[in-house]
Amino acid sequence: MGLWGNKFYWFYERKLGCDSLPQKTHGEIPTKHTHEHVEFGEGFWLIEEKNRLQPVSLHDMVITLGKGGLGDRDYFTRNLNVCCQQRYMWPENCNSALSNSESLREDHRKQMELEEARKAGLAPAEVDEDGKEINPHIPQYMSSAPWYLNAERPSLKHQRKWKSDPNYTKSWYDRGAKIFQADKYRKGACENCGAMTHTTKACMERPRKLGAKWTSKNIAPDEKVETFELDYDGKRDRWNGYDAASYAHVIERYEARDDARRKFLKDQQLKKLEEKNNNQNGEDGASDDEDNEDDLKVDEAKVDESKQMDFAKVEKRVRTTGGGSTGTVRNLRIREDTAKYLLNLDVNSAHYDPKTRSMREDPLPDMDPNEKFYAGDNQNRVSGQALEFKQLNIHAWEAFDKGTDVHMQAAPSQAELLYKNYKVNKEKLKYQVKETIMEKYGNAAAEEALPKELLLGQSEREVEYDRAGRVIKGQEMALPKSKYEEDVYINNHTSVWGSWWKDHQWGYKCCRQFIRNSYCTGSAGIEAAEAAADLMKANIARKEAAEVPWSDTIYYESEMPAPTEQKQLATWGTDIPDDLILDQEKLADALKKEDERRREERDERKRKYNVKWNDEVTAEHMEAYRMKKIHHDDPMKDFLN
């Protein structure tokens, strides 16, 4: 194979760590070479791998020698090592290579299983250098540190913020402050003034004829030099270091200007008054008086205009993208007026948009409209020319839909003229219709004047009510008309339904029937009903007599029950007698029962299961009901307990 062929084979065997390689080749390594590289022949190596042969092409293996040529052994050795690192130069039948690959594969499999267990919570999380747990769900490209950090243990330090935050404060340079004044010149100080904090070129003092370097006299003190580490906001803070007390000079300058203006205007007025007094001519004096009065009015207007200078002030917007100005904005509020957002401090009142300075709703809706200065921005949309412009647009749309060639944006003058003609024609048509109706029917409203009593709607009649709300004196209130039909007689009845009441049932009074759709039977029906009732009572008495023995029905005179006096109950809206005397204890008991009944009405869950109701209503119960009753029209009902 030649000298260099044997050398190559030896290096190849040593690099791969193989015991021996079979020397089966189809050709030798050629001796010719170029300046750039050496190529092997068309043969191939046969490398044993367990029970099969794997051909490794020698065309792919190119040993780059560079410009050193084939004779340089260092180039040959270096480039051979590079070629042996390629994937096609690693034989899989080598014992060491096979064992290394299997161990790497097994380690990788175990690592993947451990990661899955950590994600599932079956294994403890990985711990970094500081003892902190690493979230197993963090992706590998974020948790793995770059190779140039030489990280020996897993950590997330490479993801943490490595720049320290500057301590940004509102402090600023102490302008003009001095810290130390030397007695003699120091080396490295300013040659002009002798201060150490700046150079000669940056010295702000007057150039001396002989500098402090040569005289060592009048050494200037060192300035206080401060360094601030500002963050992003601190570098762009326009008001950092601003002294608010310095604005007092601006106020003084404006006040001095206003005082000078007022003084000048007052001097002008005094001069004109002196000229008026010195003028002796009557006619000229009369004309001059008018001129002077006009001039004085003009001067007063000037004074008022100077007071309201802020109304038409034009300001530039500086808070824009890139720091530029994008137009102007006018301040349309006089300073003496109350701001919109201060009219109503309730958070649930009208919304105020600070960006557009708009408040659409009315901040004080309950206030008298005659006393309100501001009623919301929406008021401008439904009043004045805004409403007219809206009606003009609507008219243009409706006219276009009906076939008229009109467009508000394309021809606004034409649309406005058409709208004016439409309004004139509409008024003419309404006037013609009105005249036609008046000619046909007359104008009764204009001919006959209404009496003053009806116009004013007042009366001096006194009406007195009792505690139950009934009218005692004066005219009774007219009952409202019912929504149901009144005085309608059906089925030959002579009275309406509900005119008869008996045994908790409503009926007709003419025939005393309780069926709504029944036919009237008149007095014959009443007699038949009474006869049926008498017959039923007789049958009941006969049945009781048949069931009870006669001996049990015999009473002695001493055992006869005393006849009970039937009490006339003040129920169902009956009048209260004048001689009625109420028992105060029963009345107090009735008031307590009325309170309990009202509480049960509010919450029926407190009512017991077995309740024995007492339907008997006494005068004390009615009095308690009247005392607790609340009239909805009573203006003092909110003050009742």
XYZ file of C-alpha atoms in Angstrom:
641
model
C 0.000 0.000 0.000
C 2.968 2.291 0.214
C 4.414 4.346 3.028
C 1.608 6.815 3.492
C -0.972 4.086 3.034
C 0.415 2.182 6.012
C 0.541 5.372 8.047
C -3.076 6.098 7.249
C -4.144 2.611 8.227
C -2.311 2.892 11.538
C -3.840 6.256 12.368
C -7.260 4.990 11.376
C -6.955 1.934 13.606
C -5.712 3.985 16.543
C -8.388 6.643 16.244
C -11.286 4.216 16.186
C -9.897 2.084 18.989
C -10.447 -1.162 17.012
C -8.484 -4.355 17.669
C -7.675 -4.876 14.011
C -9.171 -4.002 10.662
C -9.258 -6.550 7.804
C -6.882 -5.461 5.070
C -9.205 -6.042 2.130
C -8.947 -3.349 -0.397
C -9.446 -3.085 -4.110
C -6.515 -0.911 -4.992
C -3.912 1.150 -3.269
C -3.826 4.761 -2.253
C -2.573 6.692 -5.262
C 0.625 8.640 -4.971
C -0.436 11.572 -7.108
C -1.924 14.486 -5.294
C -2.935 18.076 -5.796
C -2.213 21.151 -3.757
C -5.670 21.136 -2.180
C -6.570 17.543 -1.270
C -5.855 13.846 -1.789
C -8.620 11.489 -2.966
C -8.700 7.734 -2.405
C -9.369 5.215 -5.099
C -12.548 3.480 -6.123
C -12.224 0.658 -3.567
C -13.900 0.362 -0.194
C -13.230 -1.063 3.245
C -15.081 -4.132 4.488
C -15.813 -3.680 8.184
C -17.296 -6.565 10.127
C -20.433 -5.791 12.156
C -21.712 -8.841 14.005
C -23.074 -11.165 11.260
C -23.155 -8.841 8.257
C -20.816 -6.707 6.135
C -21.119 -2.933 5.941
C -19.419 -1.180 3.010
C -17.906 2.198 3.776
C -17.238 4.165 0.613
C -13.807 5.717 0.355
C -15.064 8.376 -2.055
C -16.641 10.231 0.869
C -13.456 10.371 2.931
C -11.446 13.331 1.709
C -8.468 14.429 3.735
C -7.979 18.128 3.391
C -4.291 18.903 3.487
C -4.376 22.600 2.639
C -1.405 24.084 0.882
C 1.202 22.165 2.852
C 1.229 19.225 0.474
C 1.398 15.511 1.183
C 4.794 15.679 2.819
C 3.639 17.607 5.855
C 2.785 15.015 8.523
C 1.157 17.525 10.897
C -1.451 18.419 8.295
C -2.035 14.747 7.612
C -2.542 13.886 11.278
C -4.785 16.891 11.976
C -7.011 16.331 8.983
C -7.180 12.609 9.618
C -8.595 13.326 13.087
C -11.235 15.577 11.534
C -12.222 12.902 9.036
C -12.461 10.245 11.721
C -15.043 12.371 13.560
C -17.535 12.081 10.637
C -20.492 9.721 10.995
C -19.410 7.396 8.206
C -15.992 6.809 9.832
C -17.448 5.224 13.037
C -17.805 1.439 12.619
C -20.674 -0.029 14.609
C -18.886 -3.350 15.115
C -16.249 -1.815 17.390
C -16.600 -3.013 20.975
C -15.867 0.345 22.589
C -18.047 2.348 20.224
C -20.956 -0.088 20.590
C -20.820 -0.026 24.379
C -20.614 3.784 24.472
C -23.614 4.214 22.172
C -25.712 1.753 24.171
C -24.875 3.498 27.444
C -25.693 6.896 25.972
C -28.996 5.591 24.663
C -29.863 4.091 28.044
C -28.939 7.303 29.878
C -31.085 9.333 27.520
C -34.041 7.001 28.066
C -33.670 7.235 31.854
C -33.412 11.022 31.654
C -36.631 11.224 29.633
C -38.448 8.951 32.115
C -37.245 11.114 35.001
C -38.502 14.263 33.290
C -41.917 12.694 32.679
C -42.114 11.631 36.336
C -41.228 15.154 37.465
C -43.925 16.646 35.237
C -46.485 14.179 36.620
C -45.461 14.960 40.207
C -44.177 11.435 40.920
C -40.560 12.548 41.385
C -39.205 15.592 43.234
C -38.370 18.618 41.144
C -34.810 19.422 40.165
C -32.890 21.766 42.479
C -30.505 24.475 41.320
C -27.335 25.761 42.959
C -29.201 27.947 45.456
C -31.481 25.121 46.582
C -34.533 26.414 44.700
C -36.756 24.018 42.798
C -36.878 24.261 39.015
C -40.280 24.000 37.410
C -40.254 20.774 35.336
C -42.655 22.292 32.808
C -40.102 24.884 31.684
C -38.992 24.020 28.121
C -35.490 22.702 27.618
C -34.408 25.598 25.445
C -35.130 27.907 28.384
C -33.808 25.776 31.252
C -30.541 24.715 29.582
C -27.763 27.272 29.946
C -25.623 28.309 26.935
C -22.343 26.495 26.434
C -20.235 29.597 27.024
C -21.449 29.915 30.646
C -19.802 26.570 31.607
C -22.684 25.667 33.917
C -21.859 22.559 35.962
C -25.258 22.226 37.634
C -28.777 22.989 36.365
C -29.790 26.551 37.092
C -31.977 29.381 35.862
C -29.533 32.169 36.565
C -29.031 32.746 32.864
C -32.732 33.705 32.602
C -32.690 36.204 35.454
C -32.271 39.927 34.954
C -28.575 40.657 35.228
C -28.825 44.430 34.956
C -29.338 46.191 38.265
C -32.252 48.614 38.480
C -31.094 52.208 38.943
C -32.252 53.976 42.058
C -34.282 56.636 40.293
C -35.263 59.443 42.594
C -36.610 62.931 42.115
C -33.309 64.448 43.267
C -31.391 66.609 40.830
C -28.110 68.439 40.549
C -27.324 70.868 43.346
C -26.526 73.788 41.100
C -23.803 76.148 42.275
C -22.839 74.069 45.301
C -19.192 74.081 46.397
C -17.464 71.371 48.412
C -13.796 72.307 49.053
C -11.525 75.297 48.495
C -7.775 74.681 48.433
C -5.093 77.118 49.601
C -2.607 76.396 46.826
C -2.597 75.006 43.359
C -2.886 71.222 43.006
C -1.552 69.090 40.247
C -4.168 68.272 37.608
C -6.410 71.196 38.522
C -7.686 73.915 36.191
C -4.828 76.206 35.192
C -7.131 79.234 35.155
C -9.074 79.007 38.448
C -7.465 76.089 40.278
C -10.559 73.885 40.716
C -10.118 70.117 40.417
C -13.590 69.384 39.038
C -13.031 70.676 35.497
C -10.276 71.251 32.960
C -8.862 74.514 31.677
C -10.796 74.212 28.427
C -14.119 73.785 30.266
C -13.517 76.587 32.761
C -16.424 79.044 32.953
C -14.576 81.834 34.815
C -13.087 84.911 33.191
C -9.636 84.125 31.785
C -7.081 85.505 34.197
C -3.962 87.343 33.124
C -1.944 84.906 35.203
C -3.686 81.663 36.033
C -3.866 80.025 39.421
C -1.200 77.582 38.304
C 1.424 80.313 38.348
C 0.094 82.570 41.124
C -1.448 80.006 43.588
C -3.845 82.771 44.659
C -7.630 83.035 44.609
C -8.072 79.297 44.147
C -11.681 78.624 43.132
C -13.583 76.052 45.211
C -14.384 72.663 43.722
C -17.892 72.251 42.353
C -20.179 69.546 43.643
C -20.269 66.892 40.906
C -23.123 64.408 41.084
C -23.927 61.401 38.932
C -27.444 60.021 38.604
C -28.258 56.615 37.176
C -31.637 57.302 35.572
C -33.967 54.723 34.133
C -36.082 55.041 30.999
C -38.700 57.272 32.631
C -36.146 59.355 34.474
C -34.302 60.278 31.296
C -37.554 61.479 29.735
C -39.002 63.301 32.745
C -39.435 66.878 31.509
C -40.067 68.264 34.995
C -37.276 66.514 36.881
C -35.234 69.120 38.719
C -37.805 71.878 38.216
C -38.109 74.319 41.108
C -41.742 75.263 41.600
C -40.741 78.360 43.556
C -39.206 79.836 40.411
C -42.684 80.200 38.905
C -43.297 83.101 41.291
C -41.172 85.289 38.991
C -43.531 84.522 36.101
C -46.543 85.504 38.211
C -44.862 88.728 39.278
C -44.070 89.610 35.669
C -47.673 89.095 34.563
C -49.038 91.042 37.524
C -46.711 93.927 36.741
C -47.891 93.898 33.135
C -51.557 93.967 34.192
C -50.897 96.824 36.630
C -49.168 98.821 33.907
C -52.075 98.220 31.515
C -54.660 99.330 34.082
C -52.627 102.400 34.952
C -52.290 103.347 31.300
C -56.031 102.944 30.669
C -56.888 104.989 33.736
C -54.556 107.794 32.639
C -56.265 107.842 29.251
C -59.677 108.133 30.861
C -58.522 110.990 33.104
C -57.110 112.863 30.109
C -60.397 112.530 28.231
C -62.356 113.742 31.253
C -60.084 116.810 31.550
C -60.605 117.589 27.869
C -64.337 117.295 28.391
C -64.300 119.780 31.300
C -62.103 122.275 29.459
C -64.356 122.335 26.411
C -66.685 125.390 26.684
C -68.536 125.190 23.359
C -72.080 123.853 23.798
C -72.632 122.141 20.458
C -69.136 120.879 20.209
C -69.407 119.837 23.808
C -72.527 117.801 23.135
C -70.902 115.990 20.221
C -67.689 115.510 22.190
C -69.647 114.047 25.085
C -71.030 111.338 22.859
C -67.604 110.618 21.409
C -66.023 110.501 24.853
C -68.706 108.134 26.128
C -68.082 105.855 23.162
C -64.351 105.971 23.820
C -64.909 105.127 27.455
C -67.036 102.154 26.435
C -64.290 100.995 24.123
C -61.763 101.270 26.938
C -64.003 99.234 29.231
C -64.291 96.635 26.498
C -60.513 96.537 26.309
C -60.315 95.986 30.038
C -62.862 93.161 29.869
C -60.998 91.669 26.948
C -57.763 91.684 28.914
C -59.487 89.871 31.764
C -60.771 87.188 29.432
C -57.543 86.608 27.557
C -57.450 82.967 28.572
C -60.678 82.259 26.675
C -59.071 82.445 23.225
C -55.649 81.139 24.219
C -54.168 78.711 21.704
C -51.996 75.952 23.090
C -49.833 73.427 21.273
C -50.074 69.756 22.002
C -46.734 68.421 23.098
C -47.833 65.011 24.417
C -47.822 63.401 20.985
C -45.994 60.544 19.333
C -42.400 61.510 18.669
C -42.676 64.714 20.710
C -44.127 66.747 17.819
C -47.090 69.099 17.761
C -50.173 67.997 15.839
C -52.315 71.095 15.573
C -53.867 73.304 18.226
C -56.552 73.042 20.849
C -58.631 75.891 22.272
C -59.569 76.224 25.880
C -63.283 77.036 25.567
C -64.016 77.511 29.277
C -63.757 80.784 31.128
C -61.764 80.376 34.328
C -64.526 81.867 36.460
C -66.964 79.100 35.476
C -67.218 75.884 37.468
C -65.740 72.862 35.718
C -68.138 70.245 34.387
C -66.801 67.470 36.589
C -67.263 69.618 39.730
C -70.988 70.278 39.237
C -71.948 66.893 40.685
C -69.390 64.909 42.691
C -71.506 61.755 42.777
C -69.616 58.870 41.127
C -72.881 57.520 39.686
C -73.792 60.803 38.007
C -73.010 61.849 34.435
C -69.758 60.447 33.010
C -66.955 62.885 32.228
C -64.392 61.989 29.547
C -61.136 63.804 30.395
C -59.569 63.176 26.993
C -62.250 64.986 24.990
C -63.468 67.153 27.940
C -67.027 66.091 27.230
C -69.949 65.253 29.502
C -72.916 64.180 27.415
C -75.488 63.626 30.157
C -76.935 66.254 32.459
C -74.975 66.304 35.755
C -77.908 67.936 37.611
C -81.127 66.461 36.173
C -83.256 67.374 39.229
C -82.327 71.047 39.195
C -84.629 73.782 37.885
C -83.919 74.294 34.148
C -84.186 78.066 34.562
C -81.367 78.054 37.116
C -79.032 75.661 35.302
C -76.090 77.080 33.380
C -74.974 73.725 31.948
C -77.239 70.785 31.053
C -74.835 68.421 29.278
C -73.303 68.331 25.817
C -76.323 66.517 24.408
C -78.328 69.713 24.892
C -76.415 71.268 22.002
C -77.400 68.378 19.747
C -81.134 68.878 20.212
C -81.247 72.666 20.109
C -80.219 75.528 17.876
C -78.635 75.020 14.477
C -77.639 71.446 15.291
C -81.312 70.434 15.335
C -81.962 72.350 12.113
C -79.029 70.630 10.423
C -80.362 67.253 11.555
C -83.810 68.028 10.127
C -82.181 69.199 6.889
C -80.373 65.858 6.526
C -83.557 63.894 7.212
C -85.438 65.928 4.616
C -82.689 65.280 2.040
C -82.822 61.526 2.683
C -86.624 61.378 2.419
C -86.623 63.495 -0.744
C -83.991 61.246 -2.345
C -86.045 58.144 -1.495
C -89.086 59.689 -3.197
C -87.203 60.385 -6.437
C -85.825 63.908 -5.997
C -82.228 64.334 -7.173
C -80.739 65.904 -4.048
C -77.612 65.112 -2.055
C -76.596 66.865 1.146
C -72.836 66.398 0.755
C -72.631 66.899 -3.009
C -74.895 69.976 -3.243
C -75.586 71.409 0.232
C -76.876 74.767 -1.025
C -79.407 73.073 -3.273
C -80.570 70.844 -0.417
C -80.962 73.827 1.925
C -82.939 75.835 -0.640
C -85.192 72.855 -1.302
C -85.813 72.474 2.437
C -86.737 76.162 2.798
C -89.227 75.912 -0.076
C -90.659 72.774 1.501
C -91.245 74.548 4.832
C -92.895 77.535 3.131
C -95.234 75.288 1.141
C -96.028 73.270 4.257
C -97.005 76.394 6.220
C -99.192 77.587 3.346
C -100.938 74.229 3.156
C -101.564 74.173 6.917
C -102.983 77.689 6.787
C -105.312 76.748 3.911
C -106.578 73.674 5.751
C -107.169 75.757 8.878
C -109.101 78.403 6.955
C -111.226 75.745 5.273
C -112.168 74.167 8.602
C -112.984 77.542 10.176
C -115.200 78.527 7.243
C -117.096 75.268 7.482
C -117.434 74.858 11.264
C -116.566 78.272 12.650
C -114.209 79.192 15.487
C -116.124 78.568 18.690
C -112.992 78.771 20.841
C -112.309 82.372 19.789
C -115.932 83.580 19.982
C -116.938 82.323 23.430
C -114.603 83.065 26.321
C -114.394 80.569 29.136
C -115.369 81.736 32.644
C -112.605 82.637 35.053
C -113.628 79.870 37.440
C -112.802 77.247 34.832
C -109.633 79.010 33.686
C -108.198 79.395 37.176
C -109.485 76.033 38.444
C -109.814 77.187 42.068
C -112.614 77.088 44.642
C -113.116 78.173 48.248
C -115.250 75.246 49.334
C -114.188 73.589 52.565
C -114.406 69.840 52.934
C -114.078 68.134 56.323
C -113.249 64.450 56.797
C -113.414 62.162 59.804
C -110.705 59.811 61.067
C -111.916 57.020 58.768
C -111.651 59.219 55.665
C -115.385 59.828 55.252
C -116.737 63.230 54.261
C -118.446 64.999 57.167
C -118.911 68.481 55.734
C -118.670 69.847 52.270
C -119.076 68.315 48.878
C -118.101 64.706 48.438
C -115.406 63.847 45.983
C -116.644 62.624 42.640
C -116.060 58.931 42.216
C -113.953 57.965 39.237
C -115.751 56.326 36.396
C -115.385 52.577 36.347
C -113.825 50.774 33.421
C -116.716 48.288 33.511
C -120.143 48.828 31.954
C -122.618 50.666 34.176
C -126.443 50.634 34.183
C -126.582 47.805 31.651
C -129.546 45.486 32.311
C -129.478 42.028 30.732
C -131.906 39.100 30.650
C -134.941 41.243 31.547
C -133.422 42.312 34.888
C -134.361 45.687 36.347
C -131.214 45.968 38.486
C -127.547 45.400 37.837
C -125.439 42.468 38.951
C -124.097 43.081 42.453
C -127.105 44.995 43.753
C -128.039 42.108 46.112
C -125.848 40.561 48.836
C -126.657 37.586 51.020
C -124.672 34.775 52.580
C -121.402 36.104 51.113
C -122.842 36.005 47.591
C -123.636 38.701 45.059
C -126.795 38.705 42.969
C -129.642 40.654 41.420
C -131.910 42.698 43.703
C -134.912 42.462 41.397
C -135.212 38.662 41.632
C -132.608 37.822 44.321
C -130.801 35.309 42.136
C -127.101 34.588 42.546
C -126.401 33.251 39.052
C -124.973 35.888 36.716
C -126.523 34.596 33.479
C -129.938 33.749 34.979
C -133.204 35.120 33.565
C -135.182 37.521 35.752
C -138.204 35.946 37.474
C -139.371 39.036 39.365
C -141.418 38.818 42.579
C -142.509 35.260 41.731
C -138.929 34.135 41.907
C -138.505 35.844 45.282
C -141.578 34.102 46.693
C -140.460 30.749 45.317
C -137.021 31.182 46.878
C -138.523 32.078 50.262
C -140.892 29.088 50.092
C -138.000 26.771 49.299
C -136.035 28.166 52.224
C -138.978 27.709 54.603
C -139.485 24.151 53.389
C -135.845 23.348 53.970
C -135.990 24.748 57.502
C -139.108 22.703 58.243
C -137.496 19.531 56.955
C -134.417 20.126 59.104
C -136.538 20.738 62.206
C -138.599 17.598 61.558
C -135.475 15.511 61.140
C -133.980 16.816 64.371
C -137.231 16.120 66.200
C -137.261 12.548 64.917
C -133.678 11.872 66.021
C -133.783 13.449 69.535
C -136.139 11.844 72.176
C -138.870 14.039 73.571
C -137.711 13.501 77.110
C -134.338 15.038 76.275
C -135.904 18.156 74.865
C -137.771 19.043 78.081
C -136.033 21.886 79.890
C -136.766 23.231 83.274
C -137.353 26.901 83.611
C -134.168 27.319 85.595
C -132.146 25.491 82.928
C -133.465 27.426 79.978
C -130.598 29.297 78.246
C -130.846 33.021 78.484
C -131.634 34.750 75.225
C -128.424 36.190 73.812
C -128.537 39.725 72.706
C -127.343 40.006 69.126
C -124.552 42.531 68.844
C -124.668 44.969 66.020
C -121.155 44.764 64.602
C -119.645 47.829 63.009
C -118.511 45.915 59.962
C -118.934 46.043 56.226
C -118.696 49.802 56.137
C -121.595 50.610 58.480
C -121.748 53.972 60.132
C -120.312 54.415 63.599
C -122.983 55.328 66.161
C -122.480 58.489 68.109
C -122.990 56.811 71.517
C -120.406 54.098 70.911
C -118.197 53.443 73.957
C -114.989 51.459 73.404
C -113.240 49.336 75.990
C -109.644 50.575 76.256
C -108.246 47.178 77.246
C -109.947 45.468 74.324
C -108.781 48.272 72.063
C -105.148 47.791 73.173
C -105.505 44.049 72.630
C -106.969 44.697 69.171
C -104.047 46.991 68.302
C -101.577 44.244 69.251
C -103.462 41.728 67.118
C -103.486 44.160 64.207
C -99.692 44.546 64.464
C -99.289 40.766 64.539
C -101.521 40.424 61.491
C -99.441 42.964 59.582
C -96.229 41.134 60.478
C -97.744 37.860 59.243
C -98.637 39.551 55.972
C -94.988 40.437 55.470
C -93.720 36.912 56.206
C -96.253 34.051 56.050
C -93.604 31.500 57.036
C -94.066 32.464 60.703
C -97.741 31.482 60.628
C -98.426 28.300 62.615
C -99.761 25.160 61.004
C -102.954 24.791 63.060
C -104.648 28.168 63.292
C -108.076 28.759 64.790
C -109.370 31.862 63.123
C -111.920 34.042 64.860
C -114.167 35.713 62.282
C -115.999 37.830 64.817
C -115.234 41.513 64.250
C -115.935 43.876 67.123
C -116.016 47.642 67.301
C -112.591 47.617 68.955
C -111.181 45.648 66.004
C -112.587 48.149 63.525
C -111.204 51.046 65.556
C -107.747 49.408 65.606
C -107.960 48.846 61.858
C -108.858 52.515 61.270
C -106.020 53.690 63.509
C -103.428 51.539 61.710
C -104.733 52.173 58.209
C -102.462 54.268 56.000
C -103.979 56.389 53.245
C -101.847 56.486 50.121
C -102.834 60.107 49.444
C -101.943 61.222 52.950
C -98.934 63.598 52.785
C -97.920 62.650 56.344
C -97.961 58.884 55.775
C -94.148 58.641 55.812
C -94.061 59.976 59.405
C -96.447 57.319 60.777
C -94.953 54.439 62.730
